[in-house]
Amino acid sequence: MSDLSRPAGPKIIAIANQKGGVGKTTTTINLAAALAEAGKRILVVDLDPQGNASTGLGIEVEDRDFTTYDLLLDDSLPQDVIQHTETDGLLIVPATVDLSSADIELFSNEKRSFLLHDALRQTQMDQFKFDYILIDCPPSLNLLTVNAMIAAHSVLVPLQSEFFALEGLSQLMLTIREVRQSGNKDLRIEGVLLTMYDRRNNLSQQVENDARANLGELVFQTVIPRNVRVSEAPSYAMPVLSYDPTSKGAQAYRDLAAELTRNNG
């Protein structure tokens, strides 16, 4: 019988799309910052060997002594790999290029698809009292992404408002279906998020119409506009909510955080 006095763990969301340049890392950083601003405790797990989420949250490469690699493959404890960021309530497990070899090393491990699942459910995680864990996946459907999907309760899919945007979704949906069958039957789609949206552009509106017609309520009501402040913020190693709190991009991510929170009751 389960212990009803023990609080439920954090909601774990994998942010995934095998296409690069769709706003995946940008969404991870800024959604995390917006949720933290709203008083939630957030962990970002940087699962991309490029380490852009780590850089975008101000973690210098020389300060990444312990990383996602150590969490997955060296049995490091959460308290050793989790770092604070400049944003209150927002913590991160950073990544370095070391993670690029992890995919090969994972193949020889019989629990290879469940390593992140088990790492994020260690009892030592309880001390952090996270509300959400956001996993920034690499731009490919490799073993790291499969680890993220088996660890996660849901997948959030950023979708760039451009031609052929929906075509890449079919392979991702297929992977989600396979993960449901092989290791995480309860995995669901948190939502599809339209990014880099330009209201003056007929193509953006056409992509939105197509997405809503095909995917219905899976598409978030919030759309993320093409916004120069969102693009500039990573070069200052901060979320757009810190870089320019009043920008349209910052407000859009606040709206997304509010919508996500409502959807999760």
CSV table of C-alpha atoms in Angstrom, one decimal:
chain,number,residue,atom,x,y,z
A,1,MET,CA,0.0,0.0,0.0
A,2,SER,CA,1.4,3.4,-1.0
A,3,ASP,CA,2.2,6.0,1.7
A,4,LEU,CA,-0.5,8.6,1.1
A,5,SER,CA,1.3,11.1,3.4
A,6,ARG,CA,4.3,11.3,1.1
A,7,PRO,CA,3.8,14.1,-1.5
A,8,ALA,CA,3.7,13.2,-5.1
A,9,GLY,CA,7.0,13.8,-6.9
A,10,PRO,CA,7.6,16.6,-9.5
A,11,LYS,CA,5.9,16.6,-12.9
A,12,ILE,CA,8.6,15.6,-15.4
A,13,ILE,CA,8.4,17.0,-18.9
A,14,ALA,CA,10.7,16.2,-21.8
A,15,ILE,CA,11.0,19.0,-24.3
A,16,ALA,CA,11.7,17.3,-27.6
A,17,ASN,CA,11.8,17.6,-31.3
A,18,GLN,CA,14.3,15.9,-33.5
A,19,LYS,CA,14.6,19.0,-35.7
A,20,GLY,CA,17.1,21.5,-34.7
A,21,GLY,CA,16.4,25.2,-34.5
A,22,VAL,CA,12.8,25.0,-33.4
A,23,GLY,CA,13.2,26.8,-30.1
A,24,LYS,CA,13.6,23.7,-27.9
A,25,THR,CA,16.3,25.0,-25.6
A,26,THR,CA,14.9,28.5,-25.7
A,27,THR,CA,11.6,27.1,-24.5
A,28,THR,CA,13.2,25.0,-21.8
A,29,ILE,CA,15.1,28.0,-20.3
A,30,ASN,CA,12.3,30.5,-20.5
A,31,LEU,CA,9.4,28.2,-19.4
A,32,ALA,CA,11.6,27.1,-16.5
A,33,ALA,CA,12.3,30.8,-15.6
A,34,ALA,CA,8.6,31.7,-15.9
A,35,LEU,CA,7.5,28.8,-13.7
A,36,ALA,CA,10.2,29.8,-11.1
A,37,GLU,CA,9.0,33.4,-11.3
A,38,ALA,CA,5.5,32.1,-10.5
A,39,GLY,CA,6.8,30.5,-7.3
A,40,LYS,CA,7.5,27.0,-8.5
A,41,ARG,CA,10.7,25.1,-7.8
A,42,ILE,CA,12.2,23.9,-11.1
A,43,LEU,CA,15.0,21.6,-12.2
A,44,VAL,CA,16.3,21.8,-15.8
A,45,VAL,CA,18.1,18.6,-16.9
A,46,ASP,CA,20.4,19.5,-19.8
A,47,LEU,CA,20.5,16.3,-21.9
A,48,ASP,CA,22.0,18.0,-25.0
A,49,PRO,CA,25.8,17.5,-25.5
A,50,GLN,CA,25.9,21.1,-26.8
A,51,GLY,CA,25.1,22.3,-23.3
A,52,ASN,CA,23.2,25.3,-24.6
A,53,ALA,CA,20.6,25.2,-21.8
A,54,SER,CA,23.5,25.3,-19.3
A,55,THR,CA,25.1,28.2,-21.0
A,56,GLY,CA,21.8,30.0,-21.4
A,57,LEU,CA,21.3,29.8,-17.6
A,58,GLY,CA,24.7,31.2,-16.8
A,59,ILE,CA,26.7,28.0,-16.0
A,60,GLU,CA,30.2,28.5,-17.3
A,61,VAL,CA,31.8,25.4,-18.9
A,62,GLU,CA,34.6,25.4,-16.3
A,63,ASP,CA,32.0,25.3,-13.5
A,64,ARG,CA,30.4,22.1,-14.8
A,65,ASP,CA,32.4,19.7,-12.6
A,66,PHE,CA,29.5,17.2,-12.4
A,67,THR,CA,27.1,16.9,-15.3
A,68,THR,CA,24.2,14.8,-16.7
A,69,TYR,CA,26.9,12.3,-17.8
A,70,ASP,CA,27.8,11.7,-14.2
A,71,LEU,CA,24.1,11.4,-13.2
A,72,LEU,CA,23.5,8.8,-16.0
A,73,LEU,CA,26.7,6.8,-16.1
A,74,ASP,CA,28.7,7.3,-12.9
A,75,ASP,CA,25.9,6.9,-10.3
A,76,SER,CA,26.5,10.4,-9.0
A,77,LEU,CA,24.1,11.6,-6.3
A,78,PRO,CA,21.6,14.4,-7.2
A,79,GLN,CA,23.1,16.8,-4.6
A,80,ASP,CA,26.5,16.4,-6.4
A,81,VAL,CA,25.2,17.3,-9.9
A,82,ILE,CA,22.5,19.8,-9.3
A,83,GLN,CA,23.6,23.5,-9.4
A,84,HIS,CA,21.8,26.7,-8.6
A,85,THR,CA,21.3,29.4,-11.3
A,86,GLU,CA,20.9,33.1,-11.0
A,87,THR,CA,17.2,32.7,-11.0
A,88,ASP,CA,15.6,32.0,-7.6
A,89,GLY,CA,14.0,28.6,-7.5
A,90,LEU,CA,15.6,27.4,-10.8
A,91,LEU,CA,18.3,24.7,-10.6
A,92,ILE,CA,20.0,22.7,-13.3
A,93,VAL,CA,22.0,19.6,-14.0
A,94,PRO,CA,24.4,21.0,-16.6
A,95,ALA,CA,25.8,19.2,-19.7
A,96,THR,CA,29.1,19.2,-21.5
A,97,VAL,CA,30.3,17.6,-24.7
A,98,ASP,CA,31.2,14.5,-22.7
A,99,LEU,CA,27.5,13.6,-23.1
A,100,SER,CA,28.1,13.0,-26.8
A,101,SER,CA,29.9,9.7,-26.0
A,102,ALA,CA,27.1,8.6,-23.6
A,103,ASP,CA,24.9,7.3,-26.4
A,104,ILE,CA,27.6,4.8,-27.3
A,105,GLU,CA,28.3,3.8,-23.7
A,106,LEU,CA,24.6,3.4,-23.0
A,107,PHE,CA,24.3,0.6,-25.5
A,108,SER,CA,26.4,-1.7,-23.3
A,109,ASN,CA,24.2,-1.1,-20.2
A,110,GLU,CA,21.3,-3.4,-19.9
A,111,LYS,CA,19.2,-0.7,-18.1
A,112,ARG,CA,20.3,1.8,-20.8
A,113,SER,CA,16.8,3.2,-21.4
A,114,PHE,CA,15.9,3.6,-17.8
A,115,LEU,CA,19.0,5.3,-16.4
A,116,LEU,CA,17.5,8.8,-16.3
A,117,HIS,CA,14.2,7.5,-15.0
A,118,ASP,CA,15.9,5.9,-12.0
A,119,ALA,CA,18.3,8.8,-11.4
A,120,LEU,CA,15.4,11.3,-11.1
A,121,ARG,CA,13.5,9.1,-8.7
A,122,GLN,CA,16.2,8.6,-6.2
A,123,THR,CA,15.0,9.3,-2.6
A,124,GLN,CA,17.7,12.0,-2.4
A,125,MET,CA,15.7,14.0,-4.9
A,126,ASP,CA,12.9,14.6,-2.3
A,127,GLN,CA,15.0,17.1,-0.4
A,128,PHE,CA,14.8,19.6,-3.3
A,129,LYS,CA,11.0,19.6,-3.4
A,130,PHE,CA,10.8,20.3,-7.1
A,131,ASP,CA,7.4,21.1,-8.7
A,132,TYR,CA,8.6,20.5,-12.3
A,133,ILE,CA,11.6,18.9,-14.0
A,134,LEU,CA,12.1,20.0,-17.6
A,135,ILE,CA,14.4,17.9,-19.7
A,136,ASP,CA,16.1,19.6,-22.7
A,137,CYS,CA,16.5,16.8,-25.2
A,138,PRO,CA,19.1,16.7,-28.0
A,139,PRO,CA,17.9,17.4,-31.6
A,140,SER,CA,17.7,13.7,-32.5
A,141,LEU,CA,15.8,10.6,-31.6
A,142,ASN,CA,18.7,8.8,-30.0
A,143,LEU,CA,19.1,6.9,-26.7
A,144,LEU,CA,19.4,10.1,-24.7
A,145,THR,CA,16.0,11.2,-26.0
A,146,VAL,CA,14.5,7.8,-25.3
A,147,ASN,CA,15.9,8.1,-21.7
A,148,ALA,CA,14.1,11.4,-21.4
A,149,MET,CA,10.8,10.0,-22.6
A,150,ILE,CA,10.9,7.0,-20.3
A,151,ALA,CA,11.8,9.3,-17.4
A,152,ALA,CA,9.0,11.8,-18.3
A,153,HIS,CA,5.3,12.0,-17.6
A,154,SER,CA,4.8,14.0,-20.8
A,155,VAL,CA,6.5,15.5,-23.9
A,156,LEU,CA,6.2,19.1,-24.9
A,157,VAL,CA,6.9,19.6,-28.6
A,158,PRO,CA,8.1,23.0,-29.8
A,159,LEU,CA,7.1,23.5,-33.5
A,160,GLN,CA,8.6,26.3,-35.6
A,161,SER,CA,6.0,28.2,-37.6
A,162,GLU,CA,7.5,27.4,-41.0
A,163,PHE,CA,6.8,25.3,-44.1
A,164,PHE,CA,7.0,21.5,-43.5
A,165,ALA,CA,6.8,22.0,-39.7
A,166,LEU,CA,4.1,19.3,-39.3
A,167,GLU,CA,5.9,16.8,-41.5
A,168,GLY,CA,8.7,16.2,-38.9
A,169,LEU,CA,6.1,15.5,-36.2
A,170,SER,CA,5.1,12.1,-37.5
A,171,GLN,CA,8.5,10.5,-36.7
A,172,LEU,CA,8.4,12.0,-33.2
A,173,MET,CA,4.9,10.7,-32.6
A,174,LEU,CA,6.1,7.3,-33.8
A,175,THR,CA,8.9,7.4,-31.2
A,176,ILE,CA,6.5,8.4,-28.5
A,177,ARG,CA,4.2,5.4,-29.4
A,178,GLU,CA,7.2,3.0,-29.3
A,179,VAL,CA,8.2,4.4,-25.9
A,180,ARG,CA,4.6,3.8,-24.6
A,181,GLN,CA,4.8,0.2,-25.8
A,182,SER,CA,8.3,-0.5,-24.5
A,183,GLY,CA,8.9,1.3,-21.3
A,184,ASN,CA,6.4,4.1,-20.3
A,185,LYS,CA,2.8,3.2,-21.1
A,186,ASP,CA,1.6,6.4,-19.4
A,187,LEU,CA,3.6,8.9,-21.5
A,188,ARG,CA,1.4,11.5,-22.9
A,189,ILE,CA,1.8,14.7,-25.0
A,190,GLU,CA,1.8,17.7,-22.8
A,191,GLY,CA,1.2,19.9,-25.8
A,192,VAL,CA,2.6,21.3,-29.1
A,193,LEU,CA,3.9,24.8,-28.8
A,194,LEU,CA,4.1,27.1,-31.9
A,195,THR,CA,7.4,29.0,-31.7
A,196,MET,CA,8.9,31.9,-33.8
A,197,TYR,CA,5.4,33.0,-34.7
A,198,ASP,CA,5.0,36.1,-36.8
A,199,ARG,CA,1.5,37.4,-36.9
A,200,ARG,CA,2.2,39.5,-40.0
A,201,ASN,CA,3.3,36.4,-41.9
A,202,ASN,CA,0.6,34.4,-43.7
A,203,LEU,CA,2.7,31.3,-43.4
A,204,SER,CA,2.7,31.4,-39.6
A,205,GLN,CA,-1.1,31.7,-39.6
A,206,GLN,CA,-1.3,28.8,-42.1
A,207,VAL,CA,0.9,26.6,-39.9
A,208,GLU,CA,-1.2,27.5,-36.9
A,209,ASN,CA,-4.4,26.7,-38.7
A,210,ASP,CA,-3.0,23.4,-39.9
A,211,ALA,CA,-1.7,22.4,-36.5
A,212,ARG,CA,-5.0,23.2,-34.8
A,213,ALA,CA,-7.0,21.4,-37.5
A,214,ASN,CA,-4.8,18.3,-37.2
A,215,LEU,CA,-3.9,18.2,-33.5
A,216,GLY,CA,-6.8,20.0,-31.9
A,217,GLU,CA,-6.5,20.7,-28.2
A,218,LEU,CA,-2.9,19.3,-28.2
A,219,VAL,CA,-1.8,22.7,-29.4
A,220,PHE,CA,-1.2,25.2,-26.7
A,221,GLN,CA,-3.3,28.4,-26.9
A,222,THR,CA,-0.2,30.3,-26.2
A,223,VAL,CA,2.1,31.0,-29.1
A,224,ILE,CA,5.7,32.2,-28.8
A,225,PRO,CA,6.3,35.2,-31.1
A,226,ARG,CA,9.5,35.8,-33.1
A,227,ASN,CA,11.1,38.3,-30.8
A,228,VAL,CA,14.6,39.8,-30.9
A,229,ARG,CA,14.8,39.9,-27.1
A,230,VAL,CA,14.3,36.2,-26.9
A,231,SER,CA,17.1,35.7,-29.5
A,232,GLU,CA,19.5,38.1,-27.7
A,233,ALA,CA,19.0,36.8,-24.1
A,234,PRO,CA,21.2,33.6,-24.4
A,235,SER,CA,24.2,35.6,-25.5
A,236,TYR,CA,23.9,37.3,-22.1
A,237,ALA,CA,23.6,33.9,-20.4
A,238,MET,CA,20.1,34.6,-19.0
A,239,PRO,CA,16.5,33.9,-19.7
A,240,VAL,CA,14.5,36.6,-21.5
A,241,LEU,CA,12.5,37.1,-18.3
A,242,SER,CA,15.7,38.4,-16.7
A,243,TYR,CA,17.1,40.1,-19.8
A,244,ASP,CA,14.0,42.1,-20.7
A,245,PRO,CA,11.1,41.3,-18.4
A,246,THR,CA,8.6,43.5,-20.3
A,247,SER,CA,9.3,42.1,-23.8
A,248,LYS,CA,6.6,40.3,-25.7
A,249,GLY,CA,8.8,37.1,-25.6
A,250,ALA,CA,9.0,37.2,-21.8
A,251,GLN,CA,5.2,37.8,-21.5
A,252,ALA,CA,4.5,34.9,-23.9
A,253,TYR,CA,6.5,32.5,-21.7
A,254,ARG,CA,4.7,33.7,-18.6
A,255,ASP,CA,1.4,32.9,-20.5
A,256,LEU,CA,2.8,29.5,-21.4
A,257,ALA,CA,3.7,28.8,-17.7
A,258,ALA,CA,0.2,29.8,-16.6
A,259,GLU,CA,-1.4,27.6,-19.2
A,260,LEU,CA,0.8,24.7,-18.3
A,261,THR,CA,0.0,25.1,-14.6
A,262,ARG,CA,-3.7,25.3,-15.3
A,263,ASN,CA,-3.5,22.2,-17.5
A,264,ASN,CA,-1.8,20.3,-14.6
A,265,GLY,CA,-4.5,21.3,-12.1
